[in-house]
Amino acid sequence: MSERLVVLFCSFNFFTILVHCIIMSRCQPGNYNWLTIQTMNSKTVFIFIYKRRKKVTVLENAERIKDGYRINREDKDIIQQLKTCDIDELLDAADMLREHFKGNFVDLCSIIAGKSGNCGENCKFCAQSAFNHTQCAVHKLLDYETIYNEAHSNELEGVQRFAIVNSGKSPTESEFEELIKIYERLVKELNISLCASLGFLTQEQFDRLYSVGVRRYHSNIETSRGYFPQICTSHSFDDKIANIKRAKDAGLEVCSGGIIGMGENMDDRIEMAFDLKELEIKSIPINALIPIKGTALENLSQLTEEEILRTVAIFRFINPEADIRLAAGRSLIENDGEKAFLGGASATITGNMLTTSGSTIKSDMEMFERLGRKIRNT
């Protein structure tokens, strides 16, 4: 750290006060000091000492995080650096954090659309919303054999977690009872860890899911609190937060993230990352929107690869201990997201996605072997 000395010879008058105010407005607190010396002829010497701080690199900030520091919303300089620094330097630093906190392991999960289409919520991004007009498949809750066969096949291919995902705000009473029976049988007949994504549930329903062997619940917050009303008005951001808290109160781990590329800006994504940090979410799926014809967002431009990669890396910096999970939109990154796994991502949804196809389990396994990653056992 170097110091620059500025000596002002003047009496304590308006000019002195003016200079002092200008310097204080331009220098960060703690970067400067004033010394006042009374001379023999009664004139006052004001000595201004300015400490010019060495610029901290993104790699050095990553080292600080490894040593225990956690970025907060007030770290404006660090946040600005993450938004603007060289993308390759950012990815290298994020990958260092990924390796430090998650090792050379990758967490794989797969999903099945238990019930699809005709959702009564008005989420602008969703192909399954009845407010949108898409070619989305519509079907009632699948039978047990269909769900079992998919889960069993995924388990045999090395996937360690499987989720049933239902469309709709909440399951009906009869649907929920059927789902409980399905999960009870899956627990008995398979070794794969079970997750559920069923919308808004009561505390009693969350407790029942846990009691039959479900250990993780998925409920995205989708975007930042400020941008949420731009994509959905049939339920609120606070409804999302309350649902997550009920799941956690039941003892369930929570998987929660969102979608990028819905017209929000990077600041919105960063706010979402901090919201997830404050909720202590340990599995954060990041979906990159692929606009679907018939939805309200069909005319939006797709995000660039660099913007997706920067977002993934920033989420790693803000949530260093979480699994940053690639979800829908992996096809927007070369080689099904390979560069993201070298830039902070430590997990992914594999197999067929809900309404946008992803990579296959086999191709993912081949990629992770090439990258030297091992599949984590739950």
XYZ file of C-alpha atoms in Angstrom:
378
model
C 0.000 0.000 0.000
C 1.539 3.343 -1.052
C 0.903 6.765 0.498
C 0.563 10.092 -1.252
C 1.252 13.216 0.863
C -0.561 16.447 0.178
C 0.462 19.433 2.303
C -1.826 22.450 2.503
C -0.350 25.646 4.035
C -3.215 27.838 5.064
C -5.077 29.190 8.012
C -8.297 27.537 9.125
C -10.675 29.306 6.783
C -13.353 28.612 4.231
C -10.796 27.324 1.693
C -9.543 24.694 4.137
C -13.040 23.464 4.898
C -13.857 23.304 1.178
C -10.756 21.223 0.375
C -11.490 18.918 3.297
C -15.057 18.298 2.088
C -13.927 17.582 -1.486
C -11.353 15.047 -0.328
C -13.810 13.328 2.003
C -16.352 13.008 -0.811
C -13.832 11.372 -3.165
C -11.948 9.051 -0.826
C -13.233 5.960 0.938
C -13.319 6.172 4.753
C -10.170 4.735 6.261
C -8.070 5.568 3.182
C -6.902 8.956 4.435
C -5.895 10.921 7.555
C -5.475 14.582 8.487
C -2.584 15.830 10.596
C -2.699 19.349 12.017
C 0.568 21.093 13.004
C 0.847 24.547 14.603
C 3.935 26.401 13.257
C 6.113 29.037 15.023
C 4.404 31.909 13.251
C 0.980 30.621 14.337
C 0.031 29.368 10.889
C -1.639 25.997 10.693
C -0.301 23.268 8.416
C -2.802 20.665 7.334
C -1.136 17.480 6.143
C -3.390 15.147 4.150
C -2.160 11.534 3.947
C -3.898 9.475 1.273
C -3.411 5.717 1.343
C -3.772 4.319 -2.135
C -5.023 0.758 -1.816
C -3.763 -2.012 -4.051
C -6.518 -3.374 -6.282
C -7.671 -6.810 -5.130
C -8.043 -9.331 -7.972
C -10.987 -11.689 -8.385
C -8.647 -14.599 -7.601
C -7.585 -12.919 -4.356
C -11.238 -12.444 -3.415
C -11.781 -16.153 -4.058
C -8.900 -16.912 -1.684
C -10.582 -14.753 0.962
C -13.770 -16.799 0.548
C -11.781 -20.018 0.944
C -10.433 -18.571 4.191
C -13.940 -17.912 5.527
C -15.068 -14.557 4.201
C -18.604 -14.418 2.776
C -19.760 -11.775 0.314
C -22.743 -9.709 1.430
C -25.039 -7.202 -0.244
C -22.894 -4.291 0.980
C -19.768 -5.511 -0.838
C -20.402 -3.183 -3.780
C -16.808 -3.231 -5.042
C -16.652 -7.041 -5.127
C -20.060 -7.301 -6.778
C -19.038 -4.781 -9.431
C -15.851 -6.743 -10.025
C -17.801 -9.978 -10.518
C -20.047 -8.242 -13.043
C -17.257 -6.702 -15.108
C -14.003 -8.646 -14.700
C -12.444 -10.792 -17.412
C -14.677 -13.826 -17.908
C -11.833 -16.350 -18.019
C -10.351 -15.020 -14.773
C -13.787 -15.182 -13.158
C -14.369 -18.782 -14.280
C -10.938 -19.860 -13.036
C -11.599 -18.302 -9.630
C -15.094 -19.830 -9.419
C -13.711 -23.240 -10.322
C -11.142 -22.917 -7.562
C -14.004 -22.310 -5.128
C -15.940 -25.261 -6.557
C -12.997 -27.580 -6.060
C -12.308 -26.283 -2.541
C -15.870 -26.572 -1.258
C -17.291 -29.451 -3.327
C -14.216 -31.426 -4.375
C -14.058 -33.233 -7.707
C -17.535 -34.626 -7.263
C -20.724 -33.927 -9.161
C -24.284 -34.313 -7.886
C -26.762 -35.805 -10.371
C -30.541 -35.786 -10.182
C -33.269 -36.681 -12.644
C -36.953 -35.812 -12.857
C -40.220 -37.053 -14.266
C -43.324 -35.002 -15.030
C -45.772 -36.801 -12.765
C -48.626 -34.530 -13.845
C -48.254 -32.205 -16.834
C -50.024 -29.138 -18.225
C -53.187 -27.163 -17.401
C -51.572 -25.271 -14.526
C -53.767 -22.488 -13.168
C -50.850 -20.199 -12.313
C -49.912 -17.414 -14.740
C -46.117 -17.751 -14.811
C -45.102 -16.111 -18.095
C -42.158 -18.451 -18.728
C -43.957 -21.757 -18.271
C -45.152 -23.973 -21.111
C -47.482 -25.739 -18.679
C -49.486 -22.668 -17.667
C -53.076 -22.621 -18.926
C -52.587 -18.881 -19.519
C -50.057 -19.723 -22.240
C -50.822 -21.484 -25.514
C -48.171 -24.118 -26.173
C -47.987 -27.667 -27.449
C -47.067 -28.923 -23.986
C -48.100 -32.492 -23.191
C -51.119 -32.682 -20.898
C -51.722 -35.695 -18.686
C -52.952 -36.601 -15.234
C -50.724 -38.104 -12.562
C -48.796 -41.028 -14.016
C -49.340 -44.524 -12.667
C -46.848 -46.147 -10.314
C -45.332 -48.519 -12.862
C -44.416 -45.697 -15.242
C -42.789 -43.680 -12.466
C -41.023 -46.732 -11.008
C -39.605 -47.771 -14.371
C -38.108 -44.326 -14.965
C -36.664 -44.091 -11.464
C -35.255 -47.629 -11.642
C -33.672 -46.986 -15.043
C -32.068 -43.766 -13.779
C -30.746 -45.529 -10.682
C -29.130 -48.240 -12.809
C -27.415 -45.547 -14.912
C -25.825 -44.018 -11.804
C -28.170 -41.153 -10.907
C -28.453 -40.745 -7.146
C -31.614 -38.639 -6.778
C -35.020 -38.767 -8.475
C -37.909 -36.290 -8.310
C -41.557 -36.374 -9.249
C -42.533 -32.944 -10.592
C -46.199 -31.965 -10.763
C -47.774 -29.068 -12.624
C -50.280 -26.916 -10.745
C -50.196 -24.673 -7.697
C -50.903 -27.570 -5.330
C -51.966 -31.205 -5.672
C -55.562 -32.079 -4.952
C -56.228 -34.118 -1.837
C -56.640 -37.304 -3.864
C -53.487 -36.590 -5.903
C -51.475 -36.037 -2.757
C -52.678 -39.312 -1.220
C -51.722 -41.135 -4.417
C -48.290 -39.496 -4.376
C -47.746 -40.606 -0.779
C -48.479 -44.210 -1.812
C -46.077 -43.908 -4.767
C -43.258 -42.563 -2.599
C -43.824 -45.260 0.043
C -43.382 -47.962 -2.609
C -40.375 -46.287 -4.233
C -38.606 -46.131 -0.870
C -39.145 -49.862 -0.363
C -38.225 -50.971 -3.872
C -35.342 -48.660 -4.831
C -32.155 -47.265 -3.298
C -32.272 -43.925 -5.124
C -32.774 -40.817 -2.963
C -36.164 -39.175 -3.444
C -37.140 -35.564 -4.062
C -40.525 -33.946 -4.713
C -41.638 -30.840 -6.590
C -45.369 -30.524 -6.009
C -45.970 -26.793 -5.618
C -47.382 -25.237 -2.462
C -48.021 -27.640 0.423
C -49.280 -27.310 3.964
C -47.047 -28.030 6.935
C -48.897 -31.310 7.510
C -48.281 -32.383 3.907
C -44.577 -31.601 4.159
C -44.416 -33.607 7.383
C -46.064 -36.568 5.670
C -43.642 -36.448 2.740
C -40.749 -36.615 5.168
C -42.347 -39.446 7.128
C -42.574 -41.693 4.040
C -38.914 -41.173 3.086
C -38.741 -38.075 0.850
C -35.653 -36.115 1.872
C -35.515 -33.131 -0.478
C -38.103 -30.678 -1.799
C -37.761 -28.500 -4.868
C -39.345 -25.039 -4.937
C -37.755 -22.327 -7.083
C -38.002 -18.668 -6.127
C -37.575 -18.033 -9.904
C -36.013 -14.543 -9.798
C -35.401 -11.576 -7.511
C -38.091 -10.209 -5.221
C -38.194 -6.983 -7.213
C -38.610 -8.669 -10.604
C -40.991 -11.422 -9.527
C -44.222 -9.456 -10.227
C -43.069 -9.093 -13.846
C -43.293 -12.862 -14.391
C -46.113 -14.006 -12.087
C -49.037 -12.415 -10.240
C -51.132 -15.459 -9.267
C -48.856 -16.018 -6.272
C -46.204 -13.868 -4.624
C -42.519 -14.020 -3.829
C -43.439 -14.183 -0.133
C -45.637 -17.213 -0.861
C -42.520 -18.883 -2.290
C -40.412 -18.045 0.759
C -43.092 -19.283 3.174
C -43.353 -22.588 1.279
C -39.599 -23.112 1.489
C -39.626 -22.428 5.219
C -42.415 -24.964 5.775
C -40.414 -27.591 3.907
C -37.346 -26.881 6.018
C -39.436 -27.005 9.208
C -40.433 -30.554 8.220
C -36.754 -31.541 8.080
C -36.512 -31.576 4.294
C -33.497 -30.286 2.418
C -34.558 -27.647 -0.094
C -33.505 -27.281 -3.702
C -34.313 -23.766 -4.911
C -33.040 -21.547 -7.677
C -34.522 -19.806 -10.647
C -34.568 -18.919 -14.303
C -32.320 -16.392 -16.013
C -33.038 -14.713 -19.307
C -36.611 -13.621 -18.554
C -35.872 -9.947 -19.134
C -34.220 -9.367 -15.766
C -30.749 -7.854 -15.438
C -27.624 -9.101 -13.679
C -28.480 -7.142 -10.539
C -31.742 -9.105 -10.293
C -29.810 -12.362 -10.555
C -27.395 -11.238 -7.868
C -30.300 -10.308 -5.593
C -31.727 -13.795 -6.151
C -28.351 -15.311 -5.234
C -28.343 -13.381 -1.947
C -31.953 -14.373 -1.203
C -30.946 -18.018 -1.608
C -27.888 -17.484 0.560
C -30.028 -16.037 3.342
C -32.374 -19.032 3.087
C -29.292 -21.296 3.422
C -30.178 -23.239 0.271
C -27.660 -25.984 -0.487
C -28.853 -26.970 -3.987
C -29.366 -24.098 -6.435
C -30.600 -24.974 -9.944
C -29.966 -22.353 -12.603
C -32.211 -22.567 -15.660
C -31.423 -20.514 -18.762
C -34.649 -19.659 -20.529
C -35.218 -21.145 -23.948
C -38.237 -19.088 -25.070
C -41.128 -21.369 -25.981
C -43.619 -20.406 -28.647
C -47.003 -19.682 -27.132
C -45.647 -18.288 -23.850
C -45.617 -14.613 -22.947
C -41.810 -14.618 -23.223
C -41.614 -16.259 -26.654
C -40.026 -13.219 -28.326
C -37.178 -12.740 -25.856
C -33.636 -13.241 -27.113
C -31.669 -16.140 -25.684
C -28.819 -15.314 -23.336
C -25.280 -15.512 -24.631
C -23.022 -18.260 -23.391
C -20.828 -15.716 -21.601
C -23.752 -14.241 -19.685
C -24.867 -17.672 -18.498
C -21.320 -18.598 -17.478
C -20.851 -15.319 -15.611
C -24.101 -15.891 -13.730
C -23.088 -19.422 -12.715
C -19.705 -18.165 -11.485
C -21.260 -15.300 -9.505
C -23.663 -17.718 -7.812
C -20.625 -19.796 -6.773
C -18.984 -16.719 -5.238
C -22.099 -15.771 -3.264
C -23.059 -19.342 -2.308
C -19.660 -21.079 -2.126
C -20.812 -24.130 -0.157
C -23.939 -24.862 -2.218
C -24.322 -27.146 -5.201
C -24.714 -24.819 -8.184
C -26.826 -27.008 -10.455
C -27.205 -26.610 -14.213
C -30.781 -27.253 -15.270
C -32.768 -26.323 -18.388
C -30.895 -24.411 -21.076
C -27.633 -26.315 -20.896
C -27.745 -26.539 -24.687
C -27.009 -22.788 -24.798
C -23.496 -23.605 -23.559
C -21.110 -25.499 -25.796
C -20.816 -29.251 -25.136
C -23.899 -29.330 -22.900
C -22.460 -26.914 -20.382
C -18.932 -28.294 -20.079
C -17.404 -24.856 -19.559
C -19.815 -24.155 -16.688
C -18.537 -27.247 -14.887
C -15.087 -25.666 -15.199
C -16.447 -22.377 -13.888
C -18.307 -23.076 -10.654
C -21.067 -25.610 -11.389
C -20.959 -28.781 -9.284
C -24.281 -30.451 -10.081
C -26.838 -30.926 -12.826
C -30.234 -32.267 -13.710
C -29.611 -35.057 -16.165
C -31.786 -37.034 -18.587
C -34.903 -35.558 -20.165
C -36.127 -32.249 -18.827
C -39.751 -31.250 -18.336
C -40.474 -29.444 -21.594
C -36.992 -28.607 -22.929
C -34.761 -31.574 -23.651
C -31.374 -31.769 -21.965
C -28.443 -34.088 -22.365
C -28.659 -37.827 -21.808
C -27.423 -39.566 -18.688
C -24.903 -41.498 -20.771
C -23.434 -38.376 -22.399
C -23.211 -36.674 -19.015
C -21.372 -39.630 -17.512
C -18.882 -39.541 -20.380
C -18.318 -35.809 -19.938
C -17.730 -36.074 -16.191
C -15.290 -38.927 -16.676
C -13.411 -36.749 -19.167
C -13.364 -33.900 -16.634
C -12.105 -36.176 -13.862
C -15.269 -35.833 -11.775
C -16.793 -38.571 -9.674
C -20.509 -39.017 -9.041
C -21.330 -38.166 -5.447
C -23.186 -40.763 -3.408
C -26.058 -39.377 -1.328
